[in-house]
Amino acid sequence: MKTPSSNHNSRIGLLTAVLVAIGATARSADTPTLKDAYKDHFYVGAAINRTIATGTAVRAENVNRTSELVDKDIALVKEQFSQISPENDLKWALIHPREGADGYSFGPADAYVNFGLSNHMYIVGHTLVWHGQTPNWVFQGTNLPPGVTNALSPVPAASTNVPGTNAPGRSRFGLGRGGFTGPRASREELLQRMRDHIHTVVGRYKGKIKAWDVVNEAIADGGTNILRNSLWLEIIGPDFIAKAFEYAHEADPDAILRYNDYGLENPAKRRKLITLIKSLQEQQVPVMAIGSQTHVNVSSPSFEAEDQALTELETLGLPIHITELDVNGAQGGQRSSSADISNNAATTQGGLVDDANRKLADAYAGLFRAFLKHDKSVKVVTFWGVNDGVSWRAQGRPLLFDGNDQPKPAFEAVIRAAAGEQSNPR
Ligand code: GLA
């Protein structure tokens, strides 16, 4: 006999079959999506890679996304997220690999922006000025001695979709600093290149990209220096940060301009950030939001530590965007609060910690509780990747969905946190 509830169940069964057929995952019909669960508080987004933006399968050394999986990834992004960030394709090395007006490669970035527009998402740009993933030519002087060429080392396009693009030697230190030893540009030359780049890229997506990571990771880890040593700092001087914000503001006066960095859970690094931003504010530099990457691990920060971090960041009076959230569950990553890419191999080694799924769920519950507590300031929360299969820290299984786009217990914990349920306070 058909009862109302068996009717209901068969409708859910049918719905599930339809969802599976169109490539969505089979989450229970009464579980809200992330974007809906948090819609009264902040955007919930994800960094997407080129395979997702362009709908192209990829087969590489360390990742294999068939077209079926890519379709599922796309369906998951549309279903769960209201905001996107570009994992790689707007970084200087990818969008502007060669010098000159024809040195840009806009195709993948255009696909990224179009993906966001057609799905009515809040679109973020990442990143304009960084010591990583920036080609050598940017820092190279034009008055080269005879025999020295302006040779570049572009990042191979095939590797830009996938974990490993940021392999040490090619990213933070490879192109941004250690890889370049030739004659340097002058301050004026480098400022001119920075301005051209920012005007071209920000100008192209004016009104479409709503928030930009203008300067990424300029603060030093450890020591007493506030600023990290980089070619930007060495060639231009400390005002490279102010200049980057000025140029971005000229190019799109309506865009939200962020300063973005990692390790702000660490009190010493946070103090440096606060000093830096206060000084920019005193100089009337148009820094409009703090980007806290939040690449953390299952052992820390606790709810209390994150609450404290957000309380201190809020004293700057700016919106806070959680820009690159992931929670490393690998044993190798439990002692470090650095997210420096050159440590990635070490921090994702050793296999997962015991009871990793439960610890991950507890960690995410604590973080989202803190974000909610500070929802007057926290306006965007972006996961750094869509699922564990495409994460830069894949071995640490740091996200809410597994490599097959199935929700993990951490997903349920984040949904429960939105409803104020604290079943697993951390
Ligand atoms: C940093 C950068 C990101 C990304 C991650 C690792 O946090 O801001 O663009 O490269 O490292 O993938």
Tab-separated table of C-alpha atoms and ligand atoms in Angstrom:
chain	number	residue	atom	x	y	z
A	1	MET	CA	0.000	0.000	0.000
A	2	LYS	CA	1.287	3.484	-0.827
A	3	THR	CA	1.548	5.693	2.221
A	4	PRO	CA	2.242	9.421	2.001
A	5	SER	CA	5.690	8.678	3.247
A	6	SER	CA	6.391	6.013	0.656
A	7	ASN	CA	5.242	8.500	-1.965
A	8	HIS	CA	7.629	11.013	-0.466
A	9	ASN	CA	10.437	8.445	-0.469
A	10	SER	CA	9.845	7.503	-4.044
A	11	ARG	CA	9.887	11.202	-4.995
A	12	ILE	CA	13.240	11.578	-3.236
A	13	GLY	CA	14.441	8.431	-4.987
A	14	LEU	CA	13.386	9.877	-8.317
A	15	LEU	CA	14.998	13.213	-7.507
A	16	THR	CA	18.204	11.449	-6.547
A	17	ALA	CA	18.195	9.474	-9.785
A	18	VAL	CA	17.690	12.692	-11.739
A	19	LEU	CA	20.461	14.457	-9.829
A	20	VAL	CA	22.852	11.594	-10.405
A	21	ALA	CA	21.916	11.508	-14.079
A	22	ILE	CA	22.718	15.210	-14.484
A	23	GLY	CA	25.974	14.780	-12.628
A	24	ALA	CA	25.063	16.187	-9.219
A	25	THR	CA	25.796	14.190	-6.118
A	26	ALA	CA	23.175	12.452	-4.048
A	27	ARG	CA	22.929	14.578	-0.943
A	28	SER	CA	19.716	14.172	0.956
A	29	ALA	CA	17.036	16.455	-0.398
A	30	ASP	CA	16.427	18.180	2.922
A	31	THR	CA	20.083	19.074	3.518
A	32	PRO	CA	20.616	22.696	2.576
A	33	THR	CA	23.466	23.662	0.324
A	34	LEU	CA	26.430	25.567	1.716
A	35	LYS	CA	25.463	28.767	-0.067
A	36	ASP	CA	21.891	28.604	1.242
A	37	ALA	CA	22.851	27.616	4.750
A	38	TYR	CA	25.040	30.739	5.044
A	39	LYS	CA	23.194	33.131	2.766
A	40	ASP	CA	22.255	35.500	5.572
A	41	HIS	CA	25.864	35.709	6.716
A	42	PHE	CA	28.460	35.531	3.929
A	43	TYR	CA	29.193	34.172	0.485
A	44	VAL	CA	30.515	30.610	0.485
A	45	GLY	CA	32.792	29.983	-2.458
A	46	ALA	CA	35.511	27.814	-3.918
A	47	ALA	CA	38.643	28.261	-5.956
A	48	ILE	CA	38.115	26.641	-9.312
A	49	ASN	CA	40.764	25.374	-11.679
A	50	ARG	CA	40.902	25.563	-15.453
A	51	THR	CA	39.258	22.176	-15.995
A	52	ILE	CA	36.156	23.423	-14.212
A	53	ALA	CA	36.119	26.865	-15.833
A	54	THR	CA	36.478	25.402	-19.318
A	55	GLY	CA	34.810	22.002	-18.815
A	56	THR	CA	37.883	20.157	-20.063
A	57	ALA	CA	39.117	16.806	-18.821
A	58	VAL	CA	42.725	16.621	-17.666
A	59	ARG	CA	45.155	13.772	-17.367
A	60	ALA	CA	48.461	14.619	-15.765
A	61	GLU	CA	51.057	12.996	-13.581
A	62	ASN	CA	49.287	13.730	-10.323
A	63	VAL	CA	45.662	14.171	-11.296
A	64	ASN	CA	43.206	12.528	-13.592
A	65	ARG	CA	39.827	14.200	-14.034
A	66	THR	CA	37.822	12.442	-16.691
A	67	SER	CA	35.088	14.403	-18.417
A	68	GLU	CA	32.527	12.614	-16.210
A	69	LEU	CA	34.332	13.811	-13.090
A	70	VAL	CA	34.728	17.331	-14.465
A	71	ASP	CA	30.976	17.419	-15.155
A	72	LYS	CA	30.333	16.360	-11.574
A	73	ASP	CA	32.767	18.978	-10.269
A	74	ILE	CA	30.976	21.665	-12.266
A	75	ALA	CA	27.561	20.516	-11.045
A	76	LEU	CA	28.846	20.577	-7.469
A	77	VAL	CA	30.221	24.111	-7.822
A	78	LYS	CA	26.931	25.369	-9.222
A	79	GLU	CA	24.932	23.595	-6.560
A	80	GLN	CA	26.937	24.532	-3.463
A	81	PHE	CA	28.784	27.806	-4.017
A	82	SER	CA	27.808	31.431	-4.581
A	83	GLN	CA	31.326	32.742	-5.159
A	84	ILE	CA	34.418	31.671	-7.110
A	85	SER	CA	38.127	32.437	-7.049
A	86	PRO	CA	40.587	31.455	-9.785
A	87	GLU	CA	43.080	28.919	-8.503
A	88	ASN	CA	45.792	29.907	-10.970
A	89	ASP	CA	44.667	31.483	-14.207
A	90	LEU	CA	44.781	35.134	-13.140
A	91	LYS	CA	48.250	34.909	-11.654
A	92	TRP	CA	50.834	36.934	-13.559
A	93	ALA	CA	52.700	33.929	-14.996
A	94	LEU	CA	49.498	32.549	-16.491
A	95	ILE	CA	47.698	35.649	-17.729
A	96	HIS	CA	50.746	37.697	-18.755
A	97	PRO	CA	53.551	35.269	-19.524
A	98	ARG	CA	55.429	37.483	-22.008
A	99	GLU	CA	56.358	41.121	-22.111
A	100	GLY	CA	54.401	43.595	-24.163
A	101	ALA	CA	50.836	44.274	-25.145
A	102	ASP	CA	50.559	40.916	-26.955
A	103	GLY	CA	52.133	39.032	-24.083
A	104	TYR	CA	48.799	38.340	-22.418
A	105	SER	CA	46.930	35.058	-22.488
A	106	PHE	CA	43.345	35.890	-21.604
A	107	GLY	CA	41.527	32.739	-22.765
A	108	PRO	CA	41.424	30.775	-19.497
A	109	ALA	CA	40.790	33.904	-17.399
A	110	ASP	CA	37.919	34.904	-19.681
A	111	ALA	CA	36.471	31.390	-19.297
A	112	TYR	CA	36.740	31.739	-15.524
A	113	VAL	CA	34.942	35.087	-15.472
A	114	ASN	CA	32.266	33.859	-17.882
A	115	PHE	CA	31.669	30.835	-15.675
A	116	GLY	CA	30.985	33.132	-12.749
A	117	LEU	CA	28.788	35.503	-14.749
A	118	SER	CA	26.644	32.776	-16.260
A	119	ASN	CA	26.119	31.221	-12.830
A	120	HIS	CA	25.443	34.556	-11.087
A	121	MET	CA	28.352	34.206	-8.714
A	122	TYR	CA	30.415	36.751	-6.815
A	123	ILE	CA	33.673	36.734	-8.770
A	124	VAL	CA	37.061	37.284	-7.154
A	125	GLY	CA	40.371	38.082	-8.881
A	126	HIS	CA	43.596	36.539	-7.570
A	127	THR	CA	46.282	37.950	-7.646
A	128	LEU	CA	48.014	41.063	-8.991
A	129	VAL	CA	51.304	41.442	-7.143
A	130	TRP	CA	52.992	38.443	-5.559
A	131	HIS	CA	56.499	37.049	-5.260
A	132	GLY	CA	55.317	33.708	-6.617
A	133	GLN	CA	54.218	32.661	-10.084
A	134	THR	CA	55.563	35.854	-11.622
A	135	PRO	CA	57.746	35.511	-14.731
A	136	ASN	CA	61.380	36.569	-14.735
A	137	TRP	CA	60.920	39.176	-17.437
A	138	VAL	CA	58.943	41.325	-15.025
A	139	PHE	CA	62.045	41.943	-12.938
A	140	GLN	CA	64.546	42.041	-15.770
A	141	GLY	CA	66.249	45.269	-16.869
A	142	THR	CA	65.861	46.352	-20.456
A	143	ASN	CA	69.428	47.623	-20.790
A	144	LEU	CA	70.846	44.151	-21.021
A	145	PRO	CA	74.528	43.573	-21.680
A	146	PRO	CA	75.398	42.027	-25.074
A	147	GLY	CA	74.662	38.298	-25.190
A	148	VAL	CA	72.052	38.374	-22.374
A	149	THR	CA	68.577	37.652	-23.654
A	150	ASN	CA	65.236	38.368	-22.113
A	151	ALA	CA	64.561	34.637	-21.895
A	152	LEU	CA	61.518	33.611	-19.930
A	153	SER	CA	60.446	30.454	-18.239
A	154	PRO	CA	56.695	30.286	-18.808
A	155	VAL	CA	54.648	27.848	-16.773
A	156	PRO	CA	53.496	25.057	-19.103
A	157	ALA	CA	49.794	25.481	-19.774
A	158	ALA	CA	49.130	21.799	-19.209
A	159	SER	CA	50.164	22.080	-15.609
A	160	THR	CA	47.977	24.985	-14.705
A	161	ASN	CA	44.843	23.074	-13.865
A	162	VAL	CA	46.111	20.705	-11.381
A	163	PRO	CA	47.713	20.222	-8.030
A	164	GLY	CA	51.439	20.502	-8.546
A	165	THR	CA	51.289	23.688	-10.589
A	166	ASN	CA	52.730	25.322	-7.543
A	167	ALA	CA	55.594	22.906	-7.238
A	168	PRO	CA	58.547	24.383	-5.373
A	169	GLY	CA	61.056	25.844	-7.767
A	170	ARG	CA	58.414	27.104	-10.099
A	171	SER	CA	56.224	29.217	-7.971
A	172	ARG	CA	56.832	31.274	-4.884
A	173	PHE	CA	60.583	31.198	-5.097
A	174	GLY	CA	61.104	29.834	-8.575
A	175	LEU	CA	59.818	32.695	-10.625
A	176	GLY	CA	59.372	35.367	-8.043
A	177	ARG	CA	62.847	35.474	-6.683
A	178	GLY	CA	65.362	32.674	-6.516
A	179	GLY	CA	65.043	31.846	-10.218
A	180	PHE	CA	66.073	35.297	-11.376
A	181	THR	CA	69.636	36.451	-11.162
A	182	GLY	CA	70.034	38.648	-14.260
A	183	PRO	CA	70.264	42.425	-14.510
A	184	ARG	CA	67.334	44.015	-12.766
A	185	ALA	CA	64.773	46.509	-13.882
A	186	SER	CA	64.939	49.971	-12.370
A	187	ARG	CA	62.292	51.095	-9.873
A	188	GLU	CA	60.586	53.189	-12.582
A	189	GLU	CA	60.628	50.325	-15.074
A	190	LEU	CA	59.124	47.863	-12.608
A	191	LEU	CA	56.474	50.351	-11.471
A	192	GLN	CA	55.540	50.953	-15.093
A	193	ARG	CA	55.175	47.207	-15.720
A	194	MET	CA	53.114	46.818	-12.578
A	195	ARG	CA	50.830	49.674	-13.588
A	196	ASP	CA	50.377	48.379	-17.144
A	197	HIS	CA	49.620	44.890	-15.884
A	198	ILE	CA	47.139	46.040	-13.267
A	199	HIS	CA	45.384	48.461	-15.601
A	200	THR	CA	45.106	45.849	-18.344
A	201	VAL	CA	43.916	42.969	-16.193
A	202	VAL	CA	41.687	44.830	-13.741
A	203	GLY	CA	40.392	47.036	-16.566
A	204	ARG	CA	39.434	44.036	-18.699
A	205	TYR	CA	37.182	42.622	-15.975
A	206	LYS	CA	35.982	45.935	-14.559
A	207	GLY	CA	32.530	45.589	-13.039
A	208	LYS	CA	32.669	41.785	-13.371
A	209	ILE	CA	35.369	40.896	-10.889
A	210	LYS	CA	34.082	42.394	-7.663
A	211	ALA	CA	37.053	41.866	-5.358
A	212	TRP	CA	40.776	41.662	-6.075
A	213	ASP	CA	43.716	40.249	-4.143
A	214	VAL	CA	45.932	43.188	-4.976
A	215	VAL	CA	48.996	42.175	-2.987
A	216	ASN	CA	49.555	38.612	-1.851
A	217	GLU	CA	51.850	37.475	0.954
A	218	ALA	CA	54.111	40.489	1.384
A	219	ILE	CA	54.646	39.864	5.106
A	220	ALA	CA	57.704	37.982	6.388
A	221	ASP	CA	57.340	34.788	8.399
A	222	GLY	CA	59.414	34.925	11.573
A	223	GLY	CA	62.053	37.509	12.422
A	224	THR	CA	61.349	41.155	13.101
A	225	ASN	CA	61.058	42.481	9.573
A	226	ILE	CA	57.488	43.212	8.609
A	227	LEU	CA	57.986	42.718	4.898
A	228	ARG	CA	59.225	39.580	3.216
A	229	ASN	CA	62.296	39.952	1.086
A	230	SER	CA	61.191	39.873	-2.541
A	231	LEU	CA	62.184	41.397	-5.841
A	232	TRP	CA	59.213	43.756	-5.537
A	233	LEU	CA	60.595	45.045	-2.254
A	234	GLU	CA	64.209	45.123	-3.360
A	235	ILE	CA	63.624	46.919	-6.632
A	236	ILE	CA	60.755	49.270	-5.803
A	237	GLY	CA	61.002	49.617	-2.029
A	238	PRO	CA	58.257	49.197	0.597
A	239	ASP	CA	55.856	51.467	-1.269
A	240	PHE	CA	55.322	48.749	-3.901
A	241	ILE	CA	52.266	47.789	-1.839
A	242	ALA	CA	50.742	51.271	-1.814
A	243	LYS	CA	51.423	51.670	-5.544
A	244	ALA	CA	49.712	48.385	-6.396
A	245	PHE	CA	46.579	49.473	-4.511
A	246	GLU	CA	46.610	52.919	-6.129
A	247	TYR	CA	46.840	51.426	-9.626
A	248	ALA	CA	44.085	48.897	-8.948
A	249	HIS	CA	41.832	51.623	-7.586
A	250	GLU	CA	42.433	53.748	-10.687
A	251	ALA	CA	41.571	50.772	-12.894
A	252	ASP	CA	38.295	49.890	-11.131
A	253	PRO	CA	37.162	52.347	-8.454
A	254	ASP	CA	34.268	50.066	-7.467
A	255	ALA	CA	36.265	46.891	-6.855
A	256	ILE	CA	36.932	45.745	-3.297
A	257	LEU	CA	40.713	45.707	-2.948
A	258	ARG	CA	42.158	43.112	-0.575
A	259	TYR	CA	45.499	42.566	1.061
A	260	ASN	CA	45.832	38.755	1.272
A	261	ASP	CA	48.153	36.666	3.433
A	262	TYR	CA	48.514	33.361	5.251
A	263	GLY	CA	49.356	32.402	8.825
A	264	LEU	CA	47.232	35.144	10.409
A	265	GLU	CA	46.212	32.563	13.027
A	266	ASN	CA	49.735	33.024	14.337
A	267	PRO	CA	49.744	36.004	16.786
A	268	ALA	CA	53.160	37.297	15.717
A	269	LYS	CA	52.328	37.311	12.020
A	270	ARG	CA	48.950	38.871	12.779
A	271	ARG	CA	50.642	41.710	14.681
A	272	LYS	CA	52.775	42.401	11.625
A	273	LEU	CA	49.705	42.453	9.415
A	274	ILE	CA	47.955	44.892	11.726
A	275	THR	CA	51.007	47.187	11.747
A	276	LEU	CA	51.239	47.066	7.961
A	277	ILE	CA	47.560	47.746	7.327
A	278	LYS	CA	47.413	50.575	9.873
A	279	SER	CA	50.317	52.244	8.161
A	280	LEU	CA	48.623	51.861	4.763
A	281	GLN	CA	45.442	53.312	6.225
A	282	GLU	CA	47.372	56.292	7.617
A	283	GLN	CA	48.693	56.921	4.112
A	284	GLN	CA	45.122	56.754	2.707
A	285	VAL	CA	45.996	53.699	0.612
A	286	PRO	CA	42.740	52.172	-0.691
A	287	VAL	CA	43.028	48.804	1.048
A	288	MET	CA	39.427	47.769	1.537
A	289	ALA	CA	39.417	44.248	2.953
A	290	ILE	CA	41.694	41.784	4.712
A	291	GLY	CA	42.134	38.440	3.002
A	292	SER	CA	42.991	35.753	5.508
A	293	GLN	CA	43.969	32.667	3.531
A	294	THR	CA	43.312	30.254	6.438
A	295	HIS	CA	45.324	27.280	5.215
A	296	VAL	CA	45.195	25.527	8.577
A	297	ASN	CA	45.316	21.990	9.973
A	298	VAL	CA	43.130	19.676	12.032
A	299	SER	CA	45.070	20.442	15.240
A	300	SER	CA	44.733	24.202	15.123
A	301	PRO	CA	43.412	26.816	15.352
A	302	SER	CA	40.775	25.972	17.931
A	303	PHE	CA	37.505	27.882	17.931
A	304	GLU	CA	38.980	30.132	20.644
A	305	ALA	CA	42.147	30.843	18.666
A	306	GLU	CA	40.204	31.676	15.510
A	307	ASP	CA	37.793	33.811	17.524
A	308	GLN	CA	40.779	35.710	18.942
A	309	ALA	CA	42.347	36.106	15.494
A	310	LEU	CA	39.140	37.546	14.040
A	311	THR	CA	38.610	39.804	17.060
A	312	GLU	CA	42.056	41.348	16.537
A	313	LEU	CA	41.726	41.613	12.764
A	314	GLU	CA	38.393	43.382	13.225
A	315	THR	CA	40.128	46.249	15.009
A	316	LEU	CA	41.237	47.427	11.558
A	317	GLY	CA	37.628	48.231	10.753
A	318	LEU	CA	37.696	46.416	7.412
A	319	PRO	CA	35.684	43.491	6.085
A	320	ILE	CA	37.452	40.154	6.469
A	321	HIS	CA	37.436	37.643	3.640
A	322	ILE	CA	38.486	34.066	4.371
A	323	THR	CA	40.162	33.551	1.033
A	324	GLU	CA	41.771	30.105	0.790
A	325	LEU	CA	40.273	27.881	3.450
A	326	ASP	CA	41.438	24.303	3.799
A	327	VAL	CA	42.253	22.085	6.771
A	328	ASN	CA	45.199	19.740	6.354
A	329	GLY	CA	44.624	16.264	7.808
A	330	ALA	CA	48.087	14.887	7.015
A	331	GLN	CA	50.390	14.026	9.903
A	332	GLY	CA	53.209	16.062	8.382
A	333	GLY	CA	51.226	19.276	8.502
A	334	GLN	CA	50.159	19.360	12.132
A	335	ARG	CA	53.001	21.393	13.579
A	336	SER	CA	53.256	24.172	11.066
A	337	SER	CA	51.080	27.242	10.769
A	338	SER	CA	52.892	28.278	7.603
A	339	ALA	CA	51.166	27.684	4.313
A	340	ASP	CA	54.248	28.370	2.289
A	341	ILE	CA	54.115	26.328	-0.841
A	342	SER	CA	57.719	25.265	-0.532
A	343	ASN	CA	56.679	23.281	2.574
A	344	ASN	CA	53.768	21.601	0.877
A	345	ALA	CA	55.518	18.313	0.191
A	346	ALA	CA	56.536	17.955	3.831
A	347	THR	CA	53.220	19.091	5.247
A	348	THR	CA	51.184	16.601	3.277
A	349	GLN	CA	53.328	13.579	4.127
A	350	GLY	CA	53.035	10.847	6.737
A	351	GLY	CA	49.522	9.668	5.887
A	352	LEU	CA	46.400	11.001	7.551
A	353	VAL	CA	46.150	11.561	11.302
A	354	ASP	CA	44.079	8.992	13.230
A	355	ASP	CA	40.368	9.492	13.007
A	356	ALA	CA	40.955	12.107	10.315
A	357	ASN	CA	37.353	12.488	9.174
A	358	ARG	CA	36.087	13.216	12.668
A	359	LYS	CA	38.940	15.628	13.412
A	360	LEU	CA	38.315	17.398	10.129
A	361	ALA	CA	34.621	17.749	10.938
A	362	ASP	CA	35.420	19.107	14.403
A	363	ALA	CA	37.950	21.553	12.996
A	364	TYR	CA	35.530	22.887	10.398
A	365	ALA	CA	32.733	23.132	12.977
A	366	GLY	CA	34.979	25.308	15.183
A	367	LEU	CA	36.060	27.524	12.300
A	368	PHE	CA	32.539	28.124	11.022
A	369	ARG	CA	31.335	28.832	14.532
A	370	ALA	CA	33.973	31.546	14.719
A	371	PHE	CA	33.103	32.924	11.260
A	372	LEU	CA	29.460	33.123	12.291
A	373	LYS	CA	30.307	34.840	15.544
A	374	HIS	CA	32.137	37.485	13.490
A	375	ASP	CA	29.684	37.679	10.631
A	376	LYS	CA	29.521	41.457	10.897
A	377	SER	CA	33.055	41.448	9.470
A	378	VAL	CA	33.375	38.111	7.689
A	379	LYS	CA	31.788	38.634	4.294
A	380	VAL	CA	33.266	35.875	2.127
A	381	VAL	CA	34.452	32.339	2.932
A	382	THR	CA	36.257	30.622	0.053
A	383	PHE	CA	37.449	27.014	0.101
A	384	TRP	CA	40.748	26.517	-1.706
A	385	GLY	CA	39.484	23.919	-4.117
A	386	VAL	CA	36.258	22.091	-4.790
A	387	ASN	CA	37.149	18.624	-3.556
A	388	ASP	CA	40.051	16.579	-2.211
A	389	GLY	CA	40.828	15.213	-5.665
A	390	VAL	CA	41.824	18.609	-7.057
A	391	SER	CA	43.286	20.162	-3.921
A	392	TRP	CA	46.910	21.385	-3.833
A	393	ARG	CA	47.083	19.454	-0.550
A	394	ALA	CA	45.277	16.385	-1.881
A	395	GLN	CA	47.176	14.042	0.427
A	396	GLY	CA	45.897	15.915	3.460
A	397	ARG	CA	42.236	15.449	2.350
A	398	PRO	CA	41.490	19.010	3.446
A	399	LEU	CA	38.071	19.779	1.943
A	400	LEU	CA	34.391	18.991	2.472
A	401	PHE	CA	33.949	16.730	-0.563
A	402	ASP	CA	35.978	13.685	-1.525
A	403	GLY	CA	37.606	13.171	-4.904
A	404	ASN	CA	34.327	11.774	-6.204
A	405	ASP	CA	32.418	14.882	-5.052
A	406	GLN	CA	30.694	13.027	-2.230
A	407	PRO	CA	30.110	15.007	0.982
A	408	LYS	CA	32.288	14.032	3.920
A	409	PRO	CA	31.276	14.295	7.599
A	410	ALA	CA	32.934	17.736	7.573
A	411	PHE	CA	30.265	18.921	5.123
A	412	GLU	CA	27.514	17.892	7.534
A	413	ALA	CA	29.390	19.597	10.378
A	414	VAL	CA	29.551	22.883	8.453
A	415	ILE	CA	25.850	22.673	7.640
A	416	ARG	CA	25.028	21.942	11.284
A	417	ALA	CA	27.150	24.888	12.400
A	418	ALA	CA	24.976	27.197	10.277
A	419	ALA	CA	21.953	26.065	12.249
A	420	GLY	CA	23.782	26.844	15.493
A	421	GLU	CA	24.127	23.189	16.391
A	422	GLN	CA	27.290	22.545	18.267
A	423	SER	CA	27.352	18.780	18.327
A	424	ASN	CA	31.116	18.729	18.035
A	425	PRO	CA	32.484	21.841	19.718
A	426	ARG	CA	36.215	21.931	19.304
B	1	GLA	C1	48.898	30.643	-1.864
B	1	GLA	C2	48.393	31.419	-3.018
B	1	GLA	C3	47.421	30.621	-3.805
B	1	GLA	C4	47.900	29.217	-4.011
B	1	GLA	C5	48.169	28.583	-2.699
B	1	GLA	C6	48.557	27.145	-2.868
B	1	GLA	O1	48.120	30.592	-0.791
B	1	GLA	O2	47.807	32.613	-2.638
B	1	GLA	O3	47.247	31.219	-5.030
B	1	GLA	O4	49.040	29.206	-4.818
B	1	GLA	O5	49.208	29.307	-2.138
B	1	GLA	O6	47.970	26.545	-3.922
